[in-house]
C-alpha cells in the first residue's frame, strides 16, 4: 500500500495563525483518514524573523487542539532533525546544492543587488514581467574561479527551461499549466550560504519522503519551481493540493484588521478546541452527508480532498460563535466547570460552595457563546443587596406583577429548600392559578428575585439563590410597589 506522508511546514515568525491551523487540520485529517503520517517541520531559516517562542506557540496550540504530529521536533522520527536551522547546520542542503551544480543544473550568480534592481526597473519601464536576464548562466569555469578568488560574493541559481510549460495536476484545482518563460532562474542558496525557501522545502520533502503537499493557494506559484527541482534531483514530485484561501467577510484576505488571527487569541476568548476544529473544517470542505456539527472521528471518516471547494471560504465569526455555543451546551456540568474555571474571576463566586459554583456555571450554559462570557452571566448570582436595589430602582410594577410576586413569595415560604423541579412545578402552579401566560409570571419573578430581566434558566436560578434572599427581595419589591 502507498505510504501517505503529509507535512506542515510553518515558519515560526509569528504565533500559530488561523490559516496555518486550517492547513494543519486538513493535513492531520488526511493523515488520519489514510492511516498515514503527519510531519511537523519548522522552517526557521529566516534567522531575523524566526523566534523560539513562536515555535513553542505553534506546538502548544497544536497540542491543545489534539493535532499532534507523528514526526516532528518534539516527537523525533527517522527523518530528523525537523528544524531547518538544524538541518542547515548539518550541511544537508549544501550536499544537494553541490549535486545540482555538478549536474550543471545550478550555477553561481555574482550579480549584485544594484544590478538586479536595474534589471527589475528596466522591466517595469518596458511594462514586461521581470525575469532574471541570465547574465551569470554562461560564465566559464575560469570566470567563476577568478571571481571567487577575488572574493566576490555569490548566490547559487537554479536553471529553469526557457520555453514550454510546467504542467501538473492539482488534486483540488485540476490540471494547471505555467509558462516557463515567465519564471526566473531562482536562487537556491543565498550569498550567506543559507538555502532559499523553495530549495529547502524540496530537499526536505525529498528526504522526509512526503507523498502529498497540501498547503494554501498562496504557494501555488512556487509549485512549478519546486517541481523543476524535484525533477532535477531525479525524484518524483509529490502530489500537490492547494487549499482555497480563508477570506474576510468583504472577500479580502483575512488579516489582523478583521480581528483575531492567531489560534491563541481564540483560545483566550474561550473557544473550545473541538468547536474551532469543527468550524474550520467546514471552511472549504463539506460533509457528503450535509452534516455540520460533527465529532472528530466522524470528520476523519468522511474527510477527503474530493470535497474541498476551489473558491475562497469566508470566515464568519458569528457562525463560529454559534458553533462554539453548541459545543459548550454539550458539556456535562463538571466538564463545563473545569473548562470555565480559568476564565472565572476568582472572587466572584467565592461566597458559594464548590458544588453550588458548578451548578451556577451550568445554569448559564445556554447564555455562553465563548467561555470568556462567563463572568457577565454568573454575576447575577453575586449581586450585593445595594447592587440589587440599584438595578430595580427604576422599575414600575404592575398590579399583575404584584399578584404574581405575592403568590411566589407565599409559595417560597411553604417550600424553604426547593429543588429546580419543585420550583418548576411551583411556577407552573402560579401560571395555572393566575391564568396569566408564562411570560407574565416568569418575568416579574425573575426581575424581583435577581434584579435582572434575562439570564440563567429560571428554576436553576431560583434554586441556587438562597430562599431567604428571594423572600427578602420579594418583600422589598412588594413594600415599595
Ligand atoms: N514555510 C512555509 C510557510 O509557512 C511553508 C510552505 C509550504 O507548505 O510549502 O508558508
Tab-separated table of C-alpha atoms and ligand atoms in Angstrom:
chain	number	residue	atom	x	y	z
A	1	UNK	CA	0.000	0.000	0.000
A	2	UNK	CA	1.241	3.501	-0.822
A	3	UNK	CA	2.596	5.423	2.135
A	4	UNK	CA	0.596	8.581	2.795
A	5	UNK	CA	3.007	11.131	4.200
A	6	UNK	CA	1.802	14.675	4.806
A	7	UNK	CA	3.582	17.631	6.310
A	8	UNK	CA	3.005	21.035	7.666
A	9	UNK	CA	5.891	23.405	7.487
A	10	UNK	CA	5.218	26.580	9.436
A	11	UNK	CA	7.743	29.380	9.699
A	12	UNK	CA	7.996	30.432	13.361
A	13	UNK	CA	7.774	34.125	12.572
A	14	UNK	CA	4.536	34.719	14.458
A	15	UNK	CA	2.006	32.953	16.652
A	16	UNK	CA	0.104	29.999	15.162
A	17	UNK	CA	-2.137	31.615	12.543
A	18	UNK	CA	-5.690	30.540	11.882
A	19	UNK	CA	-4.831	29.935	8.182
A	20	UNK	CA	-1.911	27.700	9.161
A	21	UNK	CA	-4.215	25.908	11.551
A	22	UNK	CA	-6.671	25.179	8.767
A	23	UNK	CA	-3.839	23.715	6.609
A	24	UNK	CA	-2.623	21.751	9.657
A	25	UNK	CA	-6.089	20.406	10.320
A	26	UNK	CA	-6.598	19.282	6.727
A	27	UNK	CA	-3.214	17.531	6.643
A	28	UNK	CA	-3.874	15.926	10.028
A	29	UNK	CA	-7.283	14.692	8.861
A	30	UNK	CA	-5.830	13.287	5.640
A	31	UNK	CA	-3.090	11.520	7.572
A	32	UNK	CA	-5.621	10.027	9.980
A	33	UNK	CA	-8.097	9.130	7.229
A	34	UNK	CA	-5.466	7.335	5.143
A	35	UNK	CA	-3.708	5.872	8.195
A	36	UNK	CA	-0.635	7.804	7.127
A	37	UNK	CA	1.856	10.092	8.844
A	38	UNK	CA	1.851	13.791	9.653
A	39	UNK	CA	5.184	15.538	9.903
A	40	UNK	CA	5.804	18.891	11.562
A	41	UNK	CA	8.781	20.679	10.067
A	42	UNK	CA	9.839	24.029	11.442
A	43	UNK	CA	11.032	26.300	8.627
A	44	UNK	CA	13.253	28.621	10.612
A	45	UNK	CA	15.952	29.579	8.133
A	46	UNK	CA	14.950	33.250	8.311
A	47	UNK	CA	17.142	33.968	11.348
A	48	UNK	CA	15.991	37.545	11.787
A	49	UNK	CA	12.280	36.755	11.988
A	50	UNK	CA	12.203	33.238	13.471
A	51	UNK	CA	11.837	33.061	17.248
A	52	UNK	CA	11.739	30.034	19.584
A	53	UNK	CA	8.668	31.447	21.366
A	54	UNK	CA	6.711	31.275	18.115
A	55	UNK	CA	7.733	27.649	17.624
A	56	UNK	CA	6.589	26.929	21.203
A	57	UNK	CA	3.299	28.667	20.487
A	58	UNK	CA	2.702	26.556	17.380
A	59	UNK	CA	3.476	23.314	19.216
A	60	UNK	CA	1.454	24.269	22.326
A	61	UNK	CA	-1.605	25.169	20.323
A	62	UNK	CA	-1.339	22.014	18.186
A	63	UNK	CA	-1.289	20.003	21.405
A	64	UNK	CA	-4.253	21.923	22.798
A	65	UNK	CA	-6.176	21.142	19.614
A	66	UNK	CA	-5.167	17.481	19.699
A	67	UNK	CA	-3.434	17.784	16.328
A	68	UNK	CA	-0.124	16.313	17.403
A	69	UNK	CA	2.135	15.240	14.559
A	70	UNK	CA	3.644	11.765	14.236
A	71	UNK	CA	7.112	13.111	13.488
A	72	UNK	CA	8.481	16.488	14.476
A	73	UNK	CA	10.946	18.388	16.673
A	74	UNK	CA	9.328	17.030	19.860
A	75	UNK	CA	8.377	13.525	18.683
A	76	UNK	CA	11.570	12.987	16.680
A	77	UNK	CA	11.434	10.396	13.909
A	78	UNK	CA	13.542	8.687	11.262
A	79	UNK	CA	13.975	11.784	9.071
A	80	UNK	CA	15.089	14.343	11.641
A	81	UNK	CA	16.145	16.822	12.611
A	82	UNK	CA	12.839	18.555	11.969
A	83	UNK	CA	14.048	22.142	12.234
A	84	UNK	CA	15.546	23.578	9.077
A	85	UNK	CA	18.140	25.540	11.079
A	86	UNK	CA	19.457	22.223	12.440
A	87	UNK	CA	19.356	20.603	9.028
A	88	UNK	CA	21.295	23.520	7.647
A	89	UNK	CA	23.931	23.193	10.384
A	90	UNK	CA	24.408	19.556	9.302
A	91	UNK	CA	25.203	20.737	5.776
A	92	UNK	CA	22.251	18.856	4.337
A	93	UNK	CA	21.225	21.494	1.848
A	94	UNK	CA	24.789	22.062	0.732
A	95	UNK	CA	25.088	18.416	-0.370
A	96	UNK	CA	22.113	18.823	-2.666
A	97	UNK	CA	23.344	22.182	-3.976
A	98	UNK	CA	26.691	20.629	-4.836
A	99	UNK	CA	24.887	17.827	-6.666
A	100	UNK	CA	22.890	20.344	-8.729
A	101	UNK	CA	25.955	22.433	-9.616
A	102	UNK	CA	27.868	19.283	-10.632
A	103	UNK	CA	24.973	18.287	-12.882
A	104	UNK	CA	25.030	21.821	-14.386
A	105	UNK	CA	21.510	22.451	-13.211
A	106	UNK	CA	22.554	25.274	-10.905
A	107	UNK	CA	25.192	27.953	-11.302
A	108	UNK	CA	26.904	30.626	-9.227
A	109	UNK	CA	25.495	34.121	-9.710
A	110	UNK	CA	27.643	37.132	-8.920
A	111	UNK	CA	25.059	39.774	-9.803
A	112	UNK	CA	24.803	42.476	-7.176
A	113	UNK	CA	21.555	43.757	-5.697
A	114	UNK	CA	22.103	47.005	-7.628
A	115	UNK	CA	22.417	45.160	-10.935
A	116	UNK	CA	19.327	43.117	-10.214
A	117	UNK	CA	17.371	46.236	-9.221
A	118	UNK	CA	18.358	47.862	-12.504
A	119	UNK	CA	17.053	44.818	-14.399
A	120	UNK	CA	13.793	44.991	-12.443
A	121	UNK	CA	13.354	48.687	-13.113
A	122	UNK	CA	14.042	48.232	-16.843
A	123	UNK	CA	11.337	45.541	-16.971
A	124	UNK	CA	8.942	47.867	-15.192
A	125	UNK	CA	9.618	50.709	-17.623
A	126	UNK	CA	9.063	48.312	-20.535
A	127	UNK	CA	5.857	47.029	-18.891
A	128	UNK	CA	7.199	43.488	-19.007
A	129	UNK	CA	7.099	40.912	-16.214
A	130	UNK	CA	10.521	40.718	-14.599
A	131	UNK	CA	12.568	37.656	-15.469
A	132	UNK	CA	16.235	37.350	-14.472
A	133	UNK	CA	18.323	38.109	-17.563
A	134	UNK	CA	20.625	35.112	-17.100
A	135	UNK	CA	23.846	37.098	-17.066
A	136	UNK	CA	25.682	34.517	-14.953
A	137	UNK	CA	24.261	31.491	-16.723
A	138	UNK	CA	27.139	31.210	-19.141
A	139	UNK	CA	30.182	32.137	-17.092
A	140	UNK	CA	33.174	29.965	-17.940
A	141	UNK	CA	34.843	27.945	-15.173
A	142	UNK	CA	37.758	30.413	-15.407
A	143	UNK	CA	35.459	33.426	-14.965
A	144	UNK	CA	33.908	31.773	-11.954
A	145	UNK	CA	37.225	30.879	-10.365
A	146	UNK	CA	38.552	34.391	-10.884
A	147	UNK	CA	35.513	35.985	-9.276
A	148	UNK	CA	35.636	33.576	-6.387
A	149	UNK	CA	39.321	34.236	-5.838
A	150	UNK	CA	38.568	37.956	-5.879
A	151	UNK	CA	36.180	37.296	-3.002
A	152	UNK	CA	33.067	38.457	-4.868
A	153	UNK	CA	30.040	37.083	-3.036
A	154	UNK	CA	27.730	34.817	-4.984
A	155	UNK	CA	24.480	33.013	-4.678
A	156	UNK	CA	23.515	29.795	-6.484
A	157	UNK	CA	20.731	29.939	-9.028
A	158	UNK	CA	18.734	27.050	-10.359
A	159	UNK	CA	18.317	26.999	-14.130
A	160	UNK	CA	14.757	26.741	-15.422
A	161	UNK	CA	13.731	25.932	-19.005
A	162	UNK	CA	13.419	28.989	-21.296
A	163	UNK	CA	10.287	27.829	-23.034
A	164	UNK	CA	7.422	25.360	-22.797
A	165	UNK	CA	5.124	24.836	-19.855
A	166	UNK	CA	5.184	23.219	-16.463
A	167	UNK	CA	2.058	21.121	-16.229
A	168	UNK	CA	0.750	19.356	-13.197
A	169	UNK	CA	-2.463	18.039	-11.763
A	170	UNK	CA	-3.537	19.828	-8.619
A	171	UNK	CA	-5.684	17.485	-6.528
A	172	UNK	CA	-8.120	20.309	-5.778
A	173	UNK	CA	-7.857	22.630	-8.774
A	174	UNK	CA	-7.327	20.092	-11.553
A	175	UNK	CA	-4.772	20.443	-14.383
A	176	UNK	CA	-2.585	23.578	-14.150
A	177	UNK	CA	-0.056	24.972	-16.585
A	178	UNK	CA	2.678	27.580	-16.046
A	179	UNK	CA	4.758	29.215	-18.774
A	180	UNK	CA	8.467	28.657	-18.035
A	181	UNK	CA	9.437	31.782	-19.971
A	182	UNK	CA	7.774	33.891	-17.287
A	183	UNK	CA	9.806	32.385	-14.435
A	184	UNK	CA	13.331	33.455	-13.487
A	185	UNK	CA	16.192	31.146	-12.714
A	186	UNK	CA	15.834	31.370	-8.940
A	187	UNK	CA	18.238	31.498	-6.047
A	188	UNK	CA	18.591	28.212	-4.185
A	189	UNK	CA	21.484	29.189	-1.927
A	190	UNK	CA	21.912	32.798	-0.801
A	191	UNK	CA	25.318	34.502	-0.716
A	192	UNK	CA	25.442	33.871	3.067
A	193	UNK	CA	25.175	30.115	2.414
A	194	UNK	CA	21.586	29.733	3.603
A	195	UNK	CA	19.102	27.793	1.464
A	196	UNK	CA	16.165	29.670	-0.061
A	197	UNK	CA	12.612	28.671	0.833
A	198	UNK	CA	11.935	26.833	-2.458
A	199	UNK	CA	15.157	24.848	-2.204
A	200	UNK	CA	14.970	23.888	1.465
A	201	UNK	CA	11.348	22.787	1.070
A	202	UNK	CA	12.147	20.468	-1.811
A	203	UNK	CA	15.229	18.946	-0.184
A	204	UNK	CA	13.224	18.303	2.973
A	205	UNK	CA	10.202	16.953	1.132
A	206	UNK	CA	12.532	14.535	-0.699
A	207	UNK	CA	14.353	13.492	2.481
A	208	UNK	CA	11.166	13.172	4.505
A	209	UNK	CA	9.536	11.159	1.707
A	210	UNK	CA	6.498	13.436	1.546
A	211	UNK	CA	3.818	11.946	-0.689
A	212	UNK	CA	1.312	14.843	-0.601
A	213	UNK	CA	1.870	18.567	-0.248
A	214	UNK	CA	-1.380	20.160	0.906
A	215	UNK	CA	-0.995	23.879	1.548
A	216	UNK	CA	-2.524	27.293	0.968
A	217	UNK	CA	-3.170	28.603	-2.508
A	218	UNK	CA	-0.718	31.447	-1.845
A	219	UNK	CA	2.053	28.910	-2.547
A	220	UNK	CA	0.770	27.849	-5.941
A	221	UNK	CA	3.249	29.990	-7.884
A	222	UNK	CA	6.105	28.224	-6.072
A	223	UNK	CA	4.955	24.811	-7.209
A	224	UNK	CA	6.409	24.875	-10.783
A	225	UNK	CA	9.808	25.875	-9.354
A	226	UNK	CA	9.608	23.103	-6.810
A	227	UNK	CA	8.534	20.525	-9.400
A	228	UNK	CA	11.549	21.504	-11.523
A	229	UNK	CA	13.796	20.950	-8.509
A	230	UNK	CA	12.307	17.538	-7.693
A	231	UNK	CA	12.905	16.506	-11.286
A	232	UNK	CA	16.461	17.863	-11.294
A	233	UNK	CA	17.148	15.817	-8.160
A	234	UNK	CA	15.925	12.714	-10.027
A	235	UNK	CA	12.942	12.295	-7.733
A	236	UNK	CA	9.227	12.066	-8.433
A	237	UNK	CA	7.422	15.182	-7.175
A	238	UNK	CA	4.767	14.595	-4.527
A	239	UNK	CA	1.084	15.178	-5.289
A	240	UNK	CA	0.091	18.795	-4.795
A	241	UNK	CA	-3.182	20.210	-3.493
A	242	UNK	CA	-3.696	23.922	-2.921
A	243	UNK	CA	-6.362	24.954	-0.442
A	244	UNK	CA	-8.605	27.929	-1.158
A	245	UNK	CA	-7.799	30.979	0.917
A	246	UNK	CA	-9.719	31.974	4.020
A	247	UNK	CA	-11.369	35.310	3.277
A	248	UNK	CA	-12.766	38.086	5.429
A	249	UNK	CA	-16.482	38.873	5.029
A	250	UNK	CA	-15.575	41.573	2.464
A	251	UNK	CA	-13.792	38.824	0.461
A	252	UNK	CA	-10.361	40.353	1.048
A	253	UNK	CA	-7.548	38.273	2.524
A	254	UNK	CA	-8.171	37.614	6.227
A	255	UNK	CA	-5.848	39.835	8.234
A	256	UNK	CA	-5.437	41.385	11.668
A	257	UNK	CA	-7.667	44.314	10.781
A	258	UNK	CA	-10.574	41.853	10.636
A	259	UNK	CA	-9.988	40.761	14.231
A	260	UNK	CA	-8.187	37.903	15.893
A	261	UNK	CA	-5.976	35.850	13.577
A	262	UNK	CA	-3.956	33.704	15.943
A	263	UNK	CA	-5.156	30.474	17.488
A	264	UNK	CA	-4.090	31.762	20.926
A	265	UNK	CA	-6.445	34.733	20.557
A	266	UNK	CA	-9.362	32.352	20.060
A	267	UNK	CA	-8.288	30.107	22.906
A	268	UNK	CA	-8.009	33.113	25.232
A	269	UNK	CA	-11.538	34.228	24.363
A	270	UNK	CA	-12.837	30.817	25.356
A	271	UNK	CA	-13.402	28.949	22.134
A	272	UNK	CA	-13.308	25.192	22.622
A	273	UNK	CA	-10.780	23.210	20.605
A	274	UNK	CA	-13.444	20.884	19.192
A	275	UNK	CA	-15.661	23.762	18.105
A	276	UNK	CA	-12.797	25.622	16.450
A	277	UNK	CA	-11.796	22.492	14.525
A	278	UNK	CA	-15.356	21.659	13.524
A	279	UNK	CA	-15.861	25.219	12.278
A	280	UNK	CA	-12.555	25.343	10.399
A	281	UNK	CA	-13.065	22.039	8.642
A	282	UNK	CA	-16.198	23.494	7.081
A	283	UNK	CA	-14.176	26.394	5.670
A	284	UNK	CA	-13.572	24.887	2.276
A	285	UNK	CA	-14.843	21.342	2.893
A	286	UNK	CA	-18.344	19.944	3.231
A	287	UNK	CA	-19.583	16.651	4.553
A	288	UNK	CA	-21.020	14.303	1.889
A	289	UNK	CA	-23.906	13.766	4.308
A	290	UNK	CA	-24.501	17.510	4.702
A	291	UNK	CA	-23.641	17.393	8.406
A	292	UNK	CA	-22.395	20.469	10.247
A	293	UNK	CA	-21.878	19.561	13.880
A	294	UNK	CA	-19.601	16.566	13.620
A	295	UNK	CA	-17.459	14.748	16.145
A	296	UNK	CA	-13.814	14.453	15.197
A	297	UNK	CA	-13.972	10.726	14.427
A	298	UNK	CA	-16.843	11.309	12.045
A	299	UNK	CA	-14.888	14.044	10.272
A	300	UNK	CA	-11.894	11.719	9.909
A	301	UNK	CA	-14.089	9.051	8.338
A	302	UNK	CA	-15.730	11.392	5.857
A	303	UNK	CA	-12.803	13.689	5.050
A	304	UNK	CA	-11.160	13.738	1.616
A	305	UNK	CA	-9.711	16.161	-0.904
A	306	UNK	CA	-12.537	15.446	-3.336
A	307	UNK	CA	-14.972	17.628	-1.406
A	308	UNK	CA	-12.731	20.640	-0.994
A	309	UNK	CA	-14.048	23.640	-2.863
A	310	UNK	CA	-11.942	25.641	-5.311
A	311	UNK	CA	-13.197	29.022	-4.202
A	312	UNK	CA	-12.231	31.033	-1.122
A	313	UNK	CA	-14.107	30.402	2.110
A	314	UNK	CA	-15.435	33.282	4.191
A	315	UNK	CA	-14.549	33.350	7.863
A	316	UNK	CA	-17.792	34.023	9.700
A	317	UNK	CA	-17.249	34.831	13.355
A	318	UNK	CA	-20.972	34.748	14.081
A	319	UNK	CA	-21.188	31.167	12.885
A	320	UNK	CA	-18.044	30.193	14.778
A	321	UNK	CA	-19.560	31.625	17.972
A	322	UNK	CA	-22.804	29.816	17.328
A	323	UNK	CA	-20.952	26.561	16.861
A	324	UNK	CA	-18.900	27.166	19.994
A	325	UNK	CA	-22.134	27.703	21.912
A	326	UNK	CA	-23.400	24.353	20.631
A	327	UNK	CA	-20.259	22.618	21.885
A	328	UNK	CA	-20.465	24.393	25.253
A	329	UNK	CA	-24.033	23.133	25.705
A	330	UNK	CA	-22.899	19.563	25.081
A	331	UNK	CA	-20.591	19.599	28.108
A	332	UNK	CA	-21.693	17.953	31.340
A	333	UNK	CA	-21.634	20.145	34.462
A	334	UNK	CA	-18.194	19.010	35.772
A	335	UNK	CA	-16.536	19.358	32.337
A	336	UNK	CA	-18.070	22.785	31.788
A	337	UNK	CA	-16.927	23.931	35.222
A	338	UNK	CA	-13.391	22.748	34.516
A	339	UNK	CA	-13.355	24.488	31.134
A	340	UNK	CA	-14.705	27.721	32.560
A	341	UNK	CA	-12.522	27.899	35.684
A	342	UNK	CA	-9.554	29.695	34.029
A	343	UNK	CA	-11.979	32.381	32.819
A	344	UNK	CA	-13.851	32.845	36.079
A	345	UNK	CA	-12.992	35.890	38.194
A	346	UNK	CA	-11.679	34.139	41.314
A	347	UNK	CA	-13.636	36.149	43.894
A	348	UNK	CA	-16.920	36.431	42.007
A	349	UNK	CA	-18.478	33.212	43.289
A	350	UNK	CA	-16.349	32.697	46.379
A	351	UNK	CA	-19.410	33.015	48.651
A	352	UNK	CA	-20.772	29.763	47.171
A	353	UNK	CA	-19.620	26.219	47.877
A	354	UNK	CA	-17.710	24.441	45.044
A	355	UNK	CA	-20.822	22.348	44.422
A	356	UNK	CA	-23.021	25.420	44.045
A	357	UNK	CA	-20.401	27.151	41.895
A	358	UNK	CA	-20.604	24.226	39.496
A	359	UNK	CA	-24.390	24.463	39.465
A	360	UNK	CA	-24.222	28.220	38.858
A	361	UNK	CA	-21.915	27.771	35.888
A	362	UNK	CA	-24.094	25.011	34.468
A	363	UNK	CA	-27.191	27.195	34.834
A	364	UNK	CA	-25.813	29.804	32.392
A	365	UNK	CA	-24.618	27.360	29.733
A	366	UNK	CA	-27.290	28.452	27.255
A	367	UNK	CA	-26.113	32.046	27.523
A	368	UNK	CA	-22.476	31.399	26.627
A	369	UNK	CA	-21.036	31.827	23.135
A	370	UNK	CA	-17.498	31.710	24.481
A	371	UNK	CA	-16.206	30.676	27.892
A	372	UNK	CA	-14.953	34.232	28.406
A	373	UNK	CA	-18.597	35.387	28.689
A	374	UNK	CA	-18.917	33.531	31.976
A	375	UNK	CA	-18.393	36.465	34.374
A	376	UNK	CA	-21.083	38.559	32.695
A	377	UNK	CA	-23.656	35.819	33.106
A	378	UNK	CA	-22.845	34.465	36.551
A	379	UNK	CA	-22.592	37.958	38.038
A	380	UNK	CA	-26.364	37.801	38.595
A	381	UNK	CA	-25.625	35.388	41.439
A	382	UNK	CA	-23.119	37.723	43.029
A	383	UNK	CA	-25.151	40.934	43.256
A	384	UNK	CA	-24.889	42.646	46.640
A	385	UNK	CA	-28.085	43.946	48.163
A	386	UNK	CA	-27.038	47.520	47.212
A	387	UNK	CA	-26.416	46.499	43.612
A	388	UNK	CA	-29.748	44.719	43.571
A	389	UNK	CA	-31.573	47.797	44.867
A	390	UNK	CA	-29.896	49.965	42.273
A	391	UNK	CA	-30.926	47.581	39.477
A	392	UNK	CA	-34.593	47.597	40.357
A	393	UNK	CA	-34.809	51.265	41.387
A	394	UNK	CA	-36.344	52.415	38.101
A	395	UNK	CA	-38.791	49.536	37.647
A	396	UNK	CA	-42.518	50.108	37.918
A	397	UNK	CA	-44.515	47.053	38.903
A	398	UNK	CA	-47.991	46.453	37.509
A	399	UNK	CA	-50.876	45.032	39.533
A	400	UNK	CA	-50.489	41.633	37.924
A	401	UNK	CA	-46.752	41.743	38.738
A	402	UNK	CA	-47.670	42.271	42.385
A	403	UNK	CA	-50.153	39.384	42.340
A	404	UNK	CA	-47.543	37.088	40.839
A	405	UNK	CA	-44.761	38.157	43.206
A	406	UNK	CA	-47.038	37.722	46.204
A	407	UNK	CA	-48.061	34.241	45.049
A	408	UNK	CA	-44.410	33.378	44.523
A	409	UNK	CA	-43.367	34.681	47.931
A	410	UNK	CA	-46.106	32.605	49.571
A	411	UNK	CA	-45.046	29.533	47.650
A	412	UNK	CA	-41.429	30.060	48.772
A	413	UNK	CA	-42.451	30.437	52.391
A	414	UNK	CA	-44.051	26.994	52.155
A	415	UNK	CA	-41.037	25.452	50.336
A	416	UNK	CA	-37.831	26.516	52.115
A	417	UNK	CA	-35.425	24.207	50.273
A	418	UNK	CA	-36.859	23.595	46.817
A	419	UNK	CA	-35.137	21.691	44.018
A	420	UNK	CA	-35.255	23.069	40.442
A	421	UNK	CA	-38.025	20.543	39.729
A	422	UNK	CA	-40.038	21.774	42.734
A	423	UNK	CA	-39.580	25.326	41.502
A	424	UNK	CA	-40.709	24.443	38.012
A	425	UNK	CA	-43.835	22.892	39.497
A	426	UNK	CA	-44.376	25.986	41.712
A	427	UNK	CA	-44.053	28.338	38.753
A	428	UNK	CA	-46.397	26.198	36.654
A	429	UNK	CA	-48.872	26.227	39.537
A	430	UNK	CA	-48.853	30.046	39.601
A	431	UNK	CA	-49.300	30.167	35.805
A	432	UNK	CA	-52.371	27.947	36.188
A	433	UNK	CA	-53.918	29.646	39.180
A	434	UNK	CA	-53.402	33.220	37.945
A	435	UNK	CA	-54.310	32.294	34.366
A	436	UNK	CA	-51.639	34.765	33.221
A	437	UNK	CA	-49.384	33.429	30.460
A	438	UNK	CA	-45.889	32.111	31.287
A	439	UNK	CA	-44.237	35.373	30.265
A	440	UNK	CA	-46.327	37.464	32.653
A	441	UNK	CA	-45.441	35.129	35.501
A	442	UNK	CA	-41.791	34.319	34.858
A	443	UNK	CA	-40.597	37.827	34.032
A	444	UNK	CA	-41.650	39.699	37.211
A	445	UNK	CA	-40.454	36.800	39.377
A	446	UNK	CA	-37.106	36.796	37.628
A	447	UNK	CA	-36.650	40.556	37.965
A	448	UNK	CA	-37.889	40.715	41.562
A	449	UNK	CA	-35.621	37.848	42.624
A	450	UNK	CA	-32.469	38.594	40.638
A	451	UNK	CA	-32.688	42.261	39.642
A	452	UNK	CA	-32.110	41.341	36.002
A	453	UNK	CA	-34.589	40.669	33.198
A	454	UNK	CA	-32.741	37.848	31.458
A	455	UNK	CA	-30.190	35.227	32.345
A	456	UNK	CA	-29.981	31.668	33.552
A	457	UNK	CA	-32.703	29.051	33.280
A	458	UNK	CA	-35.225	30.344	35.871
A	459	UNK	CA	-35.718	27.199	38.007
A	460	UNK	CA	-31.915	26.848	38.272
A	461	UNK	CA	-31.507	30.489	39.238
A	462	UNK	CA	-34.233	30.324	41.866
A	463	UNK	CA	-32.978	27.088	43.370
A	464	UNK	CA	-29.408	28.360	43.692
A	465	UNK	CA	-30.094	31.783	45.231
A	466	UNK	CA	-30.854	31.286	48.942
A	467	UNK	CA	-34.592	31.153	49.662
A	468	UNK	CA	-34.181	33.750	52.420
A	469	UNK	CA	-32.690	36.201	49.914
A	470	UNK	CA	-35.523	35.567	47.472
A	471	UNK	CA	-38.178	36.183	50.129
A	472	UNK	CA	-36.354	39.297	51.328
A	473	UNK	CA	-36.216	40.670	47.773
A	474	UNK	CA	-39.883	39.907	47.045
A	475	UNK	CA	-40.828	41.639	50.314
A	476	UNK	CA	-38.677	44.639	49.364
A	477	UNK	CA	-40.402	44.922	45.968
A	478	UNK	CA	-43.912	44.496	47.416
A	479	UNK	CA	-43.305	47.056	50.171
A	480	UNK	CA	-42.327	49.668	47.608
A	481	UNK	CA	-44.568	48.754	44.682
B	1	LIG	N1	7.149	27.716	5.474
B	1	LIG	C1	6.080	27.880	4.535
B	1	LIG	C2	5.011	28.763	5.154
B	1	LIG	O1	4.977	28.947	6.364
B	1	LIG	C3	5.527	26.515	4.181
B	1	LIG	C4	5.122	26.422	2.793
B	1	LIG	C5	4.836	25.001	2.322
B	1	LIG	O2	3.950	24.371	2.905
B	1	LIG	O3	5.486	24.562	1.395
B	1	LIG	O4	4.192	29.310	4.452
